[in-house]
Every structure is written in C-alpha cells, then in structure tokens.
XYZ file of C-alpha atoms in Angstrom:
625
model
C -11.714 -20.476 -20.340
C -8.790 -22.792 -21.962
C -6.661 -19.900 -22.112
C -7.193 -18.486 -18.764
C -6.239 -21.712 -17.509
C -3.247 -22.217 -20.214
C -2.391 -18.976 -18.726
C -1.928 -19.816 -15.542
C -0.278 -23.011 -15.876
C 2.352 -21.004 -17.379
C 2.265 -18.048 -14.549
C 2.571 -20.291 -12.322
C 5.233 -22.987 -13.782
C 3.316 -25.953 -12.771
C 4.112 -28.820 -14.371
C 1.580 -30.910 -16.807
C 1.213 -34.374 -15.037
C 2.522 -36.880 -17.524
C -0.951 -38.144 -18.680
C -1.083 -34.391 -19.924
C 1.995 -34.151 -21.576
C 3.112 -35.025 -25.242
C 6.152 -34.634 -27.201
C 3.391 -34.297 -30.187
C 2.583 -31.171 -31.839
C -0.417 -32.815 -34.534
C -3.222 -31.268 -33.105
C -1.986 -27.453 -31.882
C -2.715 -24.566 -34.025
C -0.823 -24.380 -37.337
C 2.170 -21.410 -36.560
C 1.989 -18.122 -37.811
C 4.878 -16.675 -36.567
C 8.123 -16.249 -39.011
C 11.385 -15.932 -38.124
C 12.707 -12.571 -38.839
C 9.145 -11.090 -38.148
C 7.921 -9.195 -35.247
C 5.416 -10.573 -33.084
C 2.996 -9.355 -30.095
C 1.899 -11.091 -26.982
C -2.315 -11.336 -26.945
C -3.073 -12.911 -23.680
C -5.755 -11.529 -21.734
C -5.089 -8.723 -19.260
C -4.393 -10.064 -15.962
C -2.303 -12.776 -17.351
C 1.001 -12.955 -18.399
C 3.011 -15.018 -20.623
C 6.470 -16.347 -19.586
C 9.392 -15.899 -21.591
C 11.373 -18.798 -20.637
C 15.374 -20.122 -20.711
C 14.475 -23.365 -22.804
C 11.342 -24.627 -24.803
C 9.108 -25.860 -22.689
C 7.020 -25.488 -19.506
C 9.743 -26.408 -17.165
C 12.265 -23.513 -18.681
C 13.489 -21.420 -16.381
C 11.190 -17.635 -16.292
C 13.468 -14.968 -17.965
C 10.367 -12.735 -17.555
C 7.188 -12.382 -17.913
C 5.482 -10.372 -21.100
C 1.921 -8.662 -20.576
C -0.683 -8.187 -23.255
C 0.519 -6.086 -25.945
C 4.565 -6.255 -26.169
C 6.115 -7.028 -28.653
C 9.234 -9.257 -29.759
C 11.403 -9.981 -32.316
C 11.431 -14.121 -33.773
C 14.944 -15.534 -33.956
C 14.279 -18.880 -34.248
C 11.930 -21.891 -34.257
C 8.965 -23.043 -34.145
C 10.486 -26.253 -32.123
C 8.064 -28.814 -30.607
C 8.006 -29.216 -26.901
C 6.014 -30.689 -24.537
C 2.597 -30.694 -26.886
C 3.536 -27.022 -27.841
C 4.875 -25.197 -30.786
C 7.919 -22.895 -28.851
C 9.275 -19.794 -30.708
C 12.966 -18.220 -29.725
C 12.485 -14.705 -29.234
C 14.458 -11.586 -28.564
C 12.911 -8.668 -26.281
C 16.065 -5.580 -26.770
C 18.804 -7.496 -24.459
C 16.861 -10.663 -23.358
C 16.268 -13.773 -25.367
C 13.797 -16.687 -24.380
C 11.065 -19.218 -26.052
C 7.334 -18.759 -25.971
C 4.831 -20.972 -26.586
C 2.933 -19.467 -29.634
C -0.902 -21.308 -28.453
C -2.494 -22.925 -25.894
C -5.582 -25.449 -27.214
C -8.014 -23.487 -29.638
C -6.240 -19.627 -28.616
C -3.059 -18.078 -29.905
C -0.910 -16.653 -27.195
C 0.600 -14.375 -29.655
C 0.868 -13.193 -33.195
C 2.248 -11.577 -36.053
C 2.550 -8.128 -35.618
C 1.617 -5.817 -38.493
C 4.198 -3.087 -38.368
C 1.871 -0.049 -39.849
C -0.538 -0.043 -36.663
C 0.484 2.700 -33.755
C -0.836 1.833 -30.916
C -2.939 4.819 -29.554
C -4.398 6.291 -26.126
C -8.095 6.093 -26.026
C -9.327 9.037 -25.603
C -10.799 9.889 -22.527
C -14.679 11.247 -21.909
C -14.681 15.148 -20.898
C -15.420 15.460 -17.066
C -18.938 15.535 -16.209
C -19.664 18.751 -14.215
C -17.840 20.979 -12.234
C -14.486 19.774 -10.395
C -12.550 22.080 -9.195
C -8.369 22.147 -8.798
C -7.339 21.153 -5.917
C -4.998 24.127 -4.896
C -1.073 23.058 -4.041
C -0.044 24.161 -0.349
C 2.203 26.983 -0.332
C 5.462 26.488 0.993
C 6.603 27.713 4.121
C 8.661 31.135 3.652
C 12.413 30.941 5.144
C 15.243 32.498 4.046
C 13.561 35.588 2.762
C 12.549 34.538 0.130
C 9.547 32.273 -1.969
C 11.875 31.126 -4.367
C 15.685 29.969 -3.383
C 18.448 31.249 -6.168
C 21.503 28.986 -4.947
C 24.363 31.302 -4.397
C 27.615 29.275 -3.816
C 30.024 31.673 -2.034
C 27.569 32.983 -0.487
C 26.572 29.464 0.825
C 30.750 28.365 1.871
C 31.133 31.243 3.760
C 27.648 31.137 5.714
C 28.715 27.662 8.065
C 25.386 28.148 9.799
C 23.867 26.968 6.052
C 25.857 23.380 6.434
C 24.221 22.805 9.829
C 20.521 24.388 9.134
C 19.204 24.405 5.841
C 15.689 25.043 4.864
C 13.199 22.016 5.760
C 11.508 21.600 3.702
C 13.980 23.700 0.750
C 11.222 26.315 -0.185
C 10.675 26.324 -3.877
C 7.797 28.358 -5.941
C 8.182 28.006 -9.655
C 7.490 31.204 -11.591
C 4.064 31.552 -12.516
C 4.779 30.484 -16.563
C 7.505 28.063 -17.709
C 11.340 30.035 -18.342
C 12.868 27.433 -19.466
C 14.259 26.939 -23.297
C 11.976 26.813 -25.959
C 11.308 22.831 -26.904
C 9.853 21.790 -29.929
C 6.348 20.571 -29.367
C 5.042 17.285 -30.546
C 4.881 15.224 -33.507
C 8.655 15.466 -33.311
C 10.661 14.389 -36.623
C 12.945 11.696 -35.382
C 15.308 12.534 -38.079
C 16.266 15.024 -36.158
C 16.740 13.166 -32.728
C 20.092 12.051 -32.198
C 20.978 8.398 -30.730
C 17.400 7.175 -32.069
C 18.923 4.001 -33.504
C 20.907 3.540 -30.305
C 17.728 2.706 -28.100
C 16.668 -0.348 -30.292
C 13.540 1.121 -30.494
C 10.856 -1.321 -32.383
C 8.688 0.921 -34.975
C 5.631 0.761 -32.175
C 7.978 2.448 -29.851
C 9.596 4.680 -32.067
C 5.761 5.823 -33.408
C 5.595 6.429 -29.614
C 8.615 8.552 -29.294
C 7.400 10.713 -32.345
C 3.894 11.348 -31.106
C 4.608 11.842 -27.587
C 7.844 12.749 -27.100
C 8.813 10.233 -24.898
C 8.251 6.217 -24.761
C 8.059 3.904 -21.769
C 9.874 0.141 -22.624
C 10.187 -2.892 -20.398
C 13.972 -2.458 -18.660
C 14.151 -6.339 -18.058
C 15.179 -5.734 -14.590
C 14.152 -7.510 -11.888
C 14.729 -4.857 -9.152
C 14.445 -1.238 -10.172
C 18.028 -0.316 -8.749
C 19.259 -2.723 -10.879
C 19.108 -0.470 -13.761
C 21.622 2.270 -12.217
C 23.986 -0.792 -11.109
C 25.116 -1.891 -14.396
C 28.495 -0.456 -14.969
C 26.733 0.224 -18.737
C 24.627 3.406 -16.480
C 27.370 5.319 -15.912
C 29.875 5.112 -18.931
C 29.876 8.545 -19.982
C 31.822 7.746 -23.324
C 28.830 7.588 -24.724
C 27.989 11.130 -24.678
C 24.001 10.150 -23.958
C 22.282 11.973 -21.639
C 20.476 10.120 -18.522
C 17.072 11.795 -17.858
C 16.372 11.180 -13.960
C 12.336 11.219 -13.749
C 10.234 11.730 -10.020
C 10.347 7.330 -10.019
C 14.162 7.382 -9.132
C 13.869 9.954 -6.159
C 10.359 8.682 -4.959
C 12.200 5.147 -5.467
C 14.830 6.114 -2.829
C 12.255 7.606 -0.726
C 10.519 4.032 -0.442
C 14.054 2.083 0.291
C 14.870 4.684 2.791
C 11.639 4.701 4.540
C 11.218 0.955 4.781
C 14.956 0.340 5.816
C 14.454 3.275 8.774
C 10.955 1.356 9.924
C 12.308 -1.866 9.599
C 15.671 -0.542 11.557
C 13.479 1.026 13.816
C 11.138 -2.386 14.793
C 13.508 -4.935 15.084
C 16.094 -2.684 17.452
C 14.301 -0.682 19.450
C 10.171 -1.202 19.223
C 9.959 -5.042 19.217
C 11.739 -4.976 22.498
C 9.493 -2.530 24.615
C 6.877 -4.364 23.372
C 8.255 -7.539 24.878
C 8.473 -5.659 28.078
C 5.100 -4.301 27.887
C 3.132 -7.381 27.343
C 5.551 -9.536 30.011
C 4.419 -6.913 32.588
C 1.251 -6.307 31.664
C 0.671 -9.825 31.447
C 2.146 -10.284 34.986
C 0.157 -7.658 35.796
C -3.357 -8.879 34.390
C -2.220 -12.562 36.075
C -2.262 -10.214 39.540
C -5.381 -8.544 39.209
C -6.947 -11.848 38.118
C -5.889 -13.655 41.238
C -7.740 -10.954 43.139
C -11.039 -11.329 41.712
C -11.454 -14.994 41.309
C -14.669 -16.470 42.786
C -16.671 -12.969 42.148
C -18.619 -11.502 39.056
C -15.681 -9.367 37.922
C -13.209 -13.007 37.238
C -14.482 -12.865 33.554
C -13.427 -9.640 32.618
C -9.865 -9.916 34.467
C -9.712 -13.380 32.953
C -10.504 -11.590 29.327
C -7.124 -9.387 29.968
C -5.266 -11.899 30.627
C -5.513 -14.452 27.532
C -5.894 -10.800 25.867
C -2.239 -10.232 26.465
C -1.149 -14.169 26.684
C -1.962 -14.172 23.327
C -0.183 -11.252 22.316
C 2.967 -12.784 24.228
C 2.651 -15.640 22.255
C 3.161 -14.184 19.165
C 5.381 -11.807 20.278
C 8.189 -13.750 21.927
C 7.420 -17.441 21.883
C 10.318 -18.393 24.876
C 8.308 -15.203 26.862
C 5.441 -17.054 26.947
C 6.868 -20.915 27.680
C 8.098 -19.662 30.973
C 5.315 -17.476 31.636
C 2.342 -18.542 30.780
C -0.032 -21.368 32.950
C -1.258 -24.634 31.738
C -4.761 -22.741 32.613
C -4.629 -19.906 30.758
C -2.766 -21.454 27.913
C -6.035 -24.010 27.243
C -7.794 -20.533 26.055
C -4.376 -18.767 24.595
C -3.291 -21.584 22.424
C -6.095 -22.189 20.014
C -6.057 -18.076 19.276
C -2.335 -17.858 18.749
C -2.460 -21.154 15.833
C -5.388 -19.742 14.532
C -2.817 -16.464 14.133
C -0.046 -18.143 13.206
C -2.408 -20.717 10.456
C -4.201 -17.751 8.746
C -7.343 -19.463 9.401
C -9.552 -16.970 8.994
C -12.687 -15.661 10.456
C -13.014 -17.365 14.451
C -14.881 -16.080 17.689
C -12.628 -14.982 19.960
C -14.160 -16.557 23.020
C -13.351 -14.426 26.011
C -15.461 -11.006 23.837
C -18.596 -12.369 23.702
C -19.635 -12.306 19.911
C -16.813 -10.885 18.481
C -14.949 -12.514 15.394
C -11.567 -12.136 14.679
C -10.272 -12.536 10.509
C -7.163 -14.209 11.071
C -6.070 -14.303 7.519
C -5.043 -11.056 8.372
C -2.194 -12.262 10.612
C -0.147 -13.605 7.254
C 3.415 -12.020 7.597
C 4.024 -9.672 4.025
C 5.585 -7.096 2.547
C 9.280 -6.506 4.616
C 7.742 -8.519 7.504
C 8.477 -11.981 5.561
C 12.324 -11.323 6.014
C 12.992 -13.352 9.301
C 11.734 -14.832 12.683
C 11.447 -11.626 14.523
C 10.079 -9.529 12.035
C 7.259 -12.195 11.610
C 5.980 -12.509 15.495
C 6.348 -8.446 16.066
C 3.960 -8.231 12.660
C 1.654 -10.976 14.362
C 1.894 -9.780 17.571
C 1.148 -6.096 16.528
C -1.959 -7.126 14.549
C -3.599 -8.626 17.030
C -2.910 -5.588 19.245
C -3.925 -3.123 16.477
C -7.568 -5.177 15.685
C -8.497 -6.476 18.320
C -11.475 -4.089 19.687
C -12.952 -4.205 23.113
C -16.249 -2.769 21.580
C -18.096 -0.194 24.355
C -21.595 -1.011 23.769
C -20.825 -4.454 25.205
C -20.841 -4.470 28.790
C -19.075 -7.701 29.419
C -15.887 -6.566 26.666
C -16.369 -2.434 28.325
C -15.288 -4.278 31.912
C -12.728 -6.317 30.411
C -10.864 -3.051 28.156
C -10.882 -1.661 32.140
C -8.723 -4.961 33.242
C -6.473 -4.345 30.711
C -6.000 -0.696 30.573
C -5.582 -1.213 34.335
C -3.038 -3.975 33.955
C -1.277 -1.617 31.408
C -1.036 1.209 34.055
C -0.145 -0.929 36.629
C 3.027 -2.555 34.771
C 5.441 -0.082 35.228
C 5.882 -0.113 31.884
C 3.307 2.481 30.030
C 5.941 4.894 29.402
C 7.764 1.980 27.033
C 4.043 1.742 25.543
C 4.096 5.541 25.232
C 7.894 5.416 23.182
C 6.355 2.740 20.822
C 3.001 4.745 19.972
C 4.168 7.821 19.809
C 6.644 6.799 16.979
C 4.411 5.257 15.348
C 2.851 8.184 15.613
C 5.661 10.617 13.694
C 6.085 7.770 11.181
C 2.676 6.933 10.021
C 0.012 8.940 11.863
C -2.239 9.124 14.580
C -3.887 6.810 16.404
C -7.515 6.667 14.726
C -9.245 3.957 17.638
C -9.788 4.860 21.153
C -6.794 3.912 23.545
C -4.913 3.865 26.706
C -4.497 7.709 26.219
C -8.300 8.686 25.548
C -9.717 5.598 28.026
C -7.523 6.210 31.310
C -8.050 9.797 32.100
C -11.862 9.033 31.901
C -11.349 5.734 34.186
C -9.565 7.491 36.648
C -11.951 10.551 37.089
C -14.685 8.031 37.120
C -13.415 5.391 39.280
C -10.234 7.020 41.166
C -6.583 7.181 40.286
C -5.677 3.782 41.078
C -8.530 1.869 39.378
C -9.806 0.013 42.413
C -10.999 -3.204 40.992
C -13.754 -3.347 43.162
C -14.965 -0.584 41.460
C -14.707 -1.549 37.695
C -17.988 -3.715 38.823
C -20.063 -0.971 39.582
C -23.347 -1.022 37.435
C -23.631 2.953 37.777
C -20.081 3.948 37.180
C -19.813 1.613 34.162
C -22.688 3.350 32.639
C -20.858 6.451 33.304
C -17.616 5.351 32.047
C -19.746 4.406 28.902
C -21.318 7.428 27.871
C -17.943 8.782 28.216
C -16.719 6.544 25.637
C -19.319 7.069 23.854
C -19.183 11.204 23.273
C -15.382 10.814 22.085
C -14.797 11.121 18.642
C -14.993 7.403 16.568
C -12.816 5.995 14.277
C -12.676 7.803 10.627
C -11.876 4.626 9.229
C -13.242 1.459 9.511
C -10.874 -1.783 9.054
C -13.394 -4.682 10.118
C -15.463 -6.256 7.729
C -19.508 -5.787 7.327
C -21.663 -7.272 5.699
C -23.241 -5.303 2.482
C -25.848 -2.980 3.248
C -24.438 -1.997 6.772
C -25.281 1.852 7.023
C -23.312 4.493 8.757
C -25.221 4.734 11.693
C -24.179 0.851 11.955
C -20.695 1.382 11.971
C -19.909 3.174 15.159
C -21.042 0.442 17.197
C -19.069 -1.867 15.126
C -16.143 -0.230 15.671
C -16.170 2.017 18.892
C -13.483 0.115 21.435
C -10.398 0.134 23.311
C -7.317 -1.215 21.333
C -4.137 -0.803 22.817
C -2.369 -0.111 19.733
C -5.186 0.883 16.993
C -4.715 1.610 13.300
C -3.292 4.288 12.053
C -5.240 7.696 10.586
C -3.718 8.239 7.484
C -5.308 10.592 4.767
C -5.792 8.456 1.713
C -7.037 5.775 3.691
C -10.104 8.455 5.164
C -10.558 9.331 1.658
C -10.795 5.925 0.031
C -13.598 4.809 3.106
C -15.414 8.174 1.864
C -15.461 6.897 -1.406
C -17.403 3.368 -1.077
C -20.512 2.534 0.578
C -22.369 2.932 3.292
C -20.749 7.203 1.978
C -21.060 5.922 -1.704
C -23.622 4.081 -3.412
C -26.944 2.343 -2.280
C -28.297 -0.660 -1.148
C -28.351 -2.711 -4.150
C -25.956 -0.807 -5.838
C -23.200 0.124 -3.133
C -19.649 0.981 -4.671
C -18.277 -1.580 -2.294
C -14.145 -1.218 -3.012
C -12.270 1.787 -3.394
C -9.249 2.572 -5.978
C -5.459 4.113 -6.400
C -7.802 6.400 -8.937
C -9.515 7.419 -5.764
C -6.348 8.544 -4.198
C -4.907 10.660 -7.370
C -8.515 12.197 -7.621
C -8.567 13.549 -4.172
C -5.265 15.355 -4.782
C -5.727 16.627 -7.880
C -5.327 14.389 -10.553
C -8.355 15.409 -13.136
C -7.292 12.603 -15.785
C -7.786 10.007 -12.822
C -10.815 11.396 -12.306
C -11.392 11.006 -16.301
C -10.652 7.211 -15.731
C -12.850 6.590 -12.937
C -15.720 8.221 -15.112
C -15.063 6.427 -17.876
C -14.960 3.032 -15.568
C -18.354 4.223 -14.209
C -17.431 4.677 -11.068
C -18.628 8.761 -10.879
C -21.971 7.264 -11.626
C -22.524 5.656 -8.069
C -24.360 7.990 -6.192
C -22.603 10.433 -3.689
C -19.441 9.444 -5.418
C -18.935 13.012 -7.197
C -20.027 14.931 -4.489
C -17.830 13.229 -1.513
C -14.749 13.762 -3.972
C -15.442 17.263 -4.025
C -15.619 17.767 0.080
C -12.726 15.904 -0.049
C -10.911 18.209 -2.699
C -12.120 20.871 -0.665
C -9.797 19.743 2.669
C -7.079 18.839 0.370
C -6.819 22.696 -0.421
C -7.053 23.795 3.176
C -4.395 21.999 4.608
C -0.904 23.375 4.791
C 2.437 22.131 4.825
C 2.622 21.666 8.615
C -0.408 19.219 8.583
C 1.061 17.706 5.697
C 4.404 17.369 7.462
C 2.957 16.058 10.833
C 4.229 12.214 10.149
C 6.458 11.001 7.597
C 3.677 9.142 5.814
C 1.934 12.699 4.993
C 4.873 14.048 3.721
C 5.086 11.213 1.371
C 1.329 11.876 0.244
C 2.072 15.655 -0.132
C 5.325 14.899 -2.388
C 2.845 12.536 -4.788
C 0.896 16.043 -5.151
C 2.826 18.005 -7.652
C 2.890 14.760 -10.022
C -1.184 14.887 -9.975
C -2.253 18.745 -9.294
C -0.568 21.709 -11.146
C -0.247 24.669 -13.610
C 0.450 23.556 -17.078
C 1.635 26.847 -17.684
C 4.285 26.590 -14.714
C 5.731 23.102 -17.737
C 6.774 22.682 -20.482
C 4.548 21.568 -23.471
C 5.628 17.650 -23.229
C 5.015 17.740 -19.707
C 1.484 18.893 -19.924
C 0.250 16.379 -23.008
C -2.450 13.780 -22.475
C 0.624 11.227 -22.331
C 2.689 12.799 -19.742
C -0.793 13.028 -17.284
C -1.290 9.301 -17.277
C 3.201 8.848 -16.952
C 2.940 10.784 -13.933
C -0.231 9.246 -12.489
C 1.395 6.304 -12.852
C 4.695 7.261 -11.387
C 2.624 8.640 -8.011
C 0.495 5.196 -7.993
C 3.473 3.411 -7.804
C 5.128 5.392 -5.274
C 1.698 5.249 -3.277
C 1.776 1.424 -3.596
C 5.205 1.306 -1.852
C 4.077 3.742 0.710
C 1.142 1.266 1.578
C 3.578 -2.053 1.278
C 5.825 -0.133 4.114
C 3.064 0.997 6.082
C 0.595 -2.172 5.478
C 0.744 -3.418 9.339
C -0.413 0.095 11.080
C-alpha cells in the first residue's frame, strides 16, 4: 500500500505538505545503486516512476519509466526532500529518480546476465478457426498490380482514376530474399554499437530479430521531425513499420472530422434545434390546457436543452423564463458532469451526465466543447416506446423536426455521420416518421398524436423494427437479454453509431457471456484482435481466463464466422470500417505469404500491439458517435 501511494504522489507531482517533508535521509532504505552500474525500475504495473529535471518531487517530469526499464547511474545518491535521488541516463535523456519510497525500493541493481523472456503462452483450447481475409476487389485485370512506369505516364486516365482500393494479393509463399532466421549473431549486424543498445536489448535483438526501446518522444511525429531522421550520411537504413502509416491514418482522420464539425455540421445543427425548437414552442402553444400539453411540453425542454449546449447566445434570446426553470438544471447538470439525474419531463428515465465531459479532440476550444455536449445529449437521450407518456412526447418532437423546415440540414448531418463512422444503430426520424404518417396522416395532426388506439398502433410498429445491436446505457448486473430491448428501444434524434467492434465487444460480456454470479461484465482490445483473427490474442485472453466464462468461446466463433463473410464493400461502407479492415492483415494471415521474423511468437504480439494502438486512436476520434 505505501508504494502504491508513493507511486502516485510521484505520477501525479503533488507536493508533500511541509509537515511531510524532510531534508533528512536517516531513516530511508540504505542505497544499492552504484554509479557506473545499470539499474531497473520495479514499481508495480500500473504505476510509473518519474524521471525528473532536478532531485526532488517538485523536478520538472522528463518522462515517465514503467516497470521493467532500465537505466544507466551517472551520479548520486543526493538527499532530497526525505529521499535518496540517483542521476540517471535513459540513451539521450538524463534525469534523477528517487531510488525508495518508505519500506519498498522503486528500483534496483540490474544483474546484466538475466534476458528478459516472453512467457510462453498456453496452446488454444479447442477448435478456432482462421478467420479468412476478404479478397480484394479485381480492377485492372489483374489480382496482383506489377507497377509499370511508362506504361503508367503515358496512360493520363491512371493520374485521374487509380484503383480504390490499389488491389494487392501476395503470392501464395514468401519471394522475397532469403533472411537468416533467428538467434542472429550480432557480430555480424552492422551499426549494432550505434543504437546504444543496453545488453537486455541487445539479448533482444539476437533472439528476436528485432527490439522495441522507449523513443523519449512526447508525440510520435516527433521522431521523424528531428533533422537527426533524415541525415542520410549515415548510411543507416530507416525501417517504416504499419505504426507510421496507421499513425497518419489517425491524424488525417481526426483533422477531416474535426474540419468537418466545426465548419459545416455544428452549424446545421444550430439551425436545426433553433427551428425545431421554434417549432416545438408552436405546437406547444396549441395544446396547452388539454392532456397532450405534457408531451409537447417534453419536446420542447427536449430541444431547449440541446440549444443550450449547443449555442449558448441561441438560447439567451430564445428561450422563456418558463421553459428555462425546467432547461437550466439539465444543461448544468451537462455542463458539471454530475452524473446519474432523472430527467424530469421522461417519466423514470435517468440520464449519466458524466458522460457529457468534453475529451479526446473535443477539449480543444469553446465550440468544439458545446457541439460534443450538445451532440451527446442528442445521441443518448432515448424516448423509450414502451412508455406511453415518453412514445407521445418522441411524436412532438419528430413532429417539430418535420415541421422546421429544416430536416433536410438534419438529413446532411446524419448522413455524414453516416459515411464517416456508420449507421445509425437507434430508431430515428427516418424509421419513426414514415410509420407516424401512415398511422396518423402526413401532416401529424396533433389532435391525433392523443389517440389511445392509434398510439397503440404506432407502438407495435415500433416495436417489430429491428432494436439496437448495441447497448450504451448502463444496467444493473444480472439484467438478461430479454431485459434489454425495453431498456433501450426509443426515438433519438441522432443515436449512436453501429460500428463492428463495438457489436462484437457487447457479444462478448454478459447478459451474451457469462452468468448470473459470474457474468464477464467488461469487454477487451483482446476481444477486438480475436474477432479478426488474431489467434495469439485469443492465447492471452485464455491465459487471463477470460475463454473460461461461459458462451465466451462459442460467441467468438459466430463472430469469426461473419468476419469471413463480409467483403470489401461492407468493409468499405464508412471510413471507420475501412480502418477496422486495414487492422486485419496485422492480426489474420498466412505465415507462409512472410518472412520467418515476421511470423515468430515476437512479431505476433508487435503487431497486435501495433493494431491495438491504431484501434485506440480510431475509438479516441470516434468516442462521441
């Protein structure tokens, strides 16, 4: 427990109140570090331990060292606040550590005979099928494209319409030149002694073939900016791995969305909830003093709220006194994080407003923060159908919506969402209206959105559409499946997205995985690489005991077995499947189609990791749909 706190005193640079510190260093552990010698950090995983400017716990953070890396001593030990500080060297950056915290050693002396080694990994239990790799569309003639140069400057049509996507099928066994196949002799390896390799790493580089070391950048693109990169009077080589181009894939993605909201989407949503709103104010007017003035009243805070969030000036010249005594108290709770509140006009519904904290590129300015508020309220928010009070309400303001004049600007900002991330996978404006209007007439009389008869119509409707595949609102443990569609089945103007991993992952936990009493309640990035292919993440996940919960095995397999029927155009119906279907070849191939490094134990777990951290930055960009 004393380190785990230690630890995170230094994570998090808080300063010791002065009762706590001392310029003393009587009663820390004796040192065991020596300067010249190589040492390695030993904190617990999780934590981290800073390397910092100065000794002590107000130096500056050079950066932070995990569990297991080593260092070389320069200097020290020198006493600093109550702790014995080392000067250390990590390749190009030098810091101090503290060497203990109370009765635990942060670090210590490094015994240079010991290689660090894989675990091995159990075999996998029972059958599991390869996923197969979708073929790739046939143009040009031919499978597999052999670039011919004059052939391509005299052909101008080849400038203006290439290949999309450039069809590429490697040869059935690997052509390339013979490579020597691991242990490698380093004696033989030239520019060893240029990397500054420590002997852990260069064990590495002789067992594997390759070796993985911290860069010390803060941003990855930092690496390729350094003028160092590109001196070619060195006469290395520069090996460009799948993290560089999936890299570029992220910054290009996210700069395009974020280009994309703050010019063009964040403003028809400002004129789709200012009409609407106007719209629902209307409609409200017209029913006061009867039984429907609830659910009209419901639209309206509905998309006062929304307003609110959206464009704060909107809704100061907008918005009544009246309506702004229900509006106000939502939109702070939004704007506080406050977490889990009724939302009083749907009776019995909860809201989890912690959601509504601005992150990943939506933390970058004013705007970007309301549209992210504003869009997660529309996006959650769930007029659920087996209510009848919040089914008349979702009427009010789909009618409102189609009474705006501005549904075609709602239209534009779906269906981009749309080609970006994916479907729509909640009922909507474009699955609810065509019902309404058979049901009650074009227009949407409101005097007939109270009718007891056509409501239970409208209802069972609703109810025969296809439900969300996903489910993003919390329930409590032990909810079963048959629970859920009630739960979730609603009108949201803008719902969450359908995205494949995300269908995948909810197969993989409970009420689909698991039991009462044993349910398998959060899913992993081990889920995702499993599902397309990756057999040593499924190797990890048994080993973790996850493969024991029940279903677990089984569920991965169905879902295997839709991986391998879908095709490059399903892949390639929204940017955000495209990016899945690029992570595939990293996790799902032919080792005979690579060569031998690229198909060792090693290399599997390099290139899970490269497609888990391209994954991650596909859900960072993505996180608000």
């Amino acid at each position: 427990m004393r380190r785990i706190l230690f630890a995170l005193i230094l994570l998090l640079l808080v300063t010791l109140p002065v009762a706590a510190q001392t310029s003393s260093c009587e009663n820390v552990l004796p040192p065991r570090l020596e300067v010249g010698q190589r040492g390695v950090v030993t904190v617990e995983t999780g934590f981290f331990l800073n390397l910092r400017a100065e000794p002590g716990l107000n130096g500056a953070t050079v950066i932070k060292l995990a569990d297991g890396e080593f260092f070389d001593v320069v200097a020290g030990p020198q006493c600093t606040d109550g702790l014995n500080w080392w000067q250390v060297k990590q390749f190009a950056l030098e810091g101090w550590i503290a060497e203990s915290a109370g009765q635990d050693y942060l670090v210590e002396p490094f015994a240079g005979d010991v290689l660090p080694t894989l675990a091995p990994l159990p075999p996998v239990s029972g059958d599991l099928p390869a996923v197969l790799l979708a073929d790739n569309p046939a143009t040009l003639d031919t499978d597999f494209i052999h670039w011919d140069w004059d052939q391509f400057l005299t052909d101008i049509n080849s400038w203006y319409n290439p290949p999309d996507p450039l069809p590429v099928t490697l040869p059935d066994t690997y052509q390339g030149t013979d490579l020597p196949v691991g242990p490698f002799d380093l004696n033989d390896v030239r520019f060893v002694e240029d990397a500054n390799l420590n002997d852990a790493q260069r064990a590495l580089l002789a067992q594997n073939g390759f070796v993985v070391v911290p860069g010390g950048q803060a941003q990855f693109e930092h690496a390729y900016q350094m003028e160092e990169s590109w001196n070619p009077s060195s006469g290395h080589g520069y090996w460009v791995t799948t993290d560089a181009l999936l890299h570029a894939l992220h910054v290009s993605f996210d700069n395009l969305l974020q280009f994309i909201e703050t010019q063009d989407l964040h403003v028809r949503l400002s004129d789709v909830l200012k009409a609407s709103y106007a719209a629902a104010v209307e409609q409200w007017e017209a029913v006061k003093n009867t039984d429907l003035e609830p659910a009209a009243q419901a639209a309206v805070t509905y998309y006062a709220v929304a307003l609110g969030l959206l464009d704060p000036t909107a809704y100061d010249e907008a918005v009544s006194t009246t309506v702004r005594a229900d509006a106000d108290a939502l939109i702070s709770a939004a704007l506080d994080g406050q977490g889990r509140l009724d939302v009083p006009f749907l009776p019995q519904y909860q809201e989890d407003f912690s959601q509504y904290k601005p992150r990943g590129h939506y933390t970058t300015g004013p705007d970007q923060e309301q549209y992210f508020r504003a869009m997660m309220w529309l996006g959650r928010i769930t007029f659920l159908a087996k209510d009848d009070a919040q089914l008349q309400a979702s009427l009010f303001a789909l009618r409102a919506l189609y009474r705006s004049s501005r549904y075609n600007d709602w239209q534009i900002v779906s269906d981009t969402l749309t080609f970006l991330v994916g479907p729509t996978d909640n009922l909507g404006p474009v699955e609810y209206l065509p019902l309404a209007q058979s049901i009650f007439g074009r227009e949407l009389p409101a005097e007939k959105l109270g009718d007891a008869a056509l409501l239970s119509d409208f209802r069972a409707q609703i109810q025969a559409l296809p439900g969300p595949r996903i489910n993003n609102v919390v329930r409590p443990i032990g909810t079963e499946v048959s629970e859920l569609d009630d739960a979730t089945r609603g009108f949201r103007l803008f719902g969450q997205r359908f995205t494949f991993d995300g269908y995948a992952m909810q197969r993989l936990i409970y009420p689909y995985v698991g039991v009462a009493g044993r349910e398998r309640a959060l899913p992993s990035g081990l889920d995702v690489a499993a599902v397309l292919g990756s057999d040593i993440a499924y190797q990890l996940l048994d080993a973790r005991g996850d493969t024991s919960y029940e279903h677990y095995t089984e569920n991965l397999l169905d879902l295997r077995s839709e991986v391998s029927a879908m095709n490059p155009p399903d892949w390639l119906q929204n940017a955000y499947g495209g990016w899945l279907w690029a992570l595939q070849p990293l996790w799902a191939r032919n080792p005979a189609q690579y060569p031998p490094l690229m198909s060792t134990e090693a290399w599997l777990l390099r290139d899970l990791q490269a497609g888990l951290g391209s994954w991650t930055e596909l859900k960072h960009d993505t996180l608000l749909y």
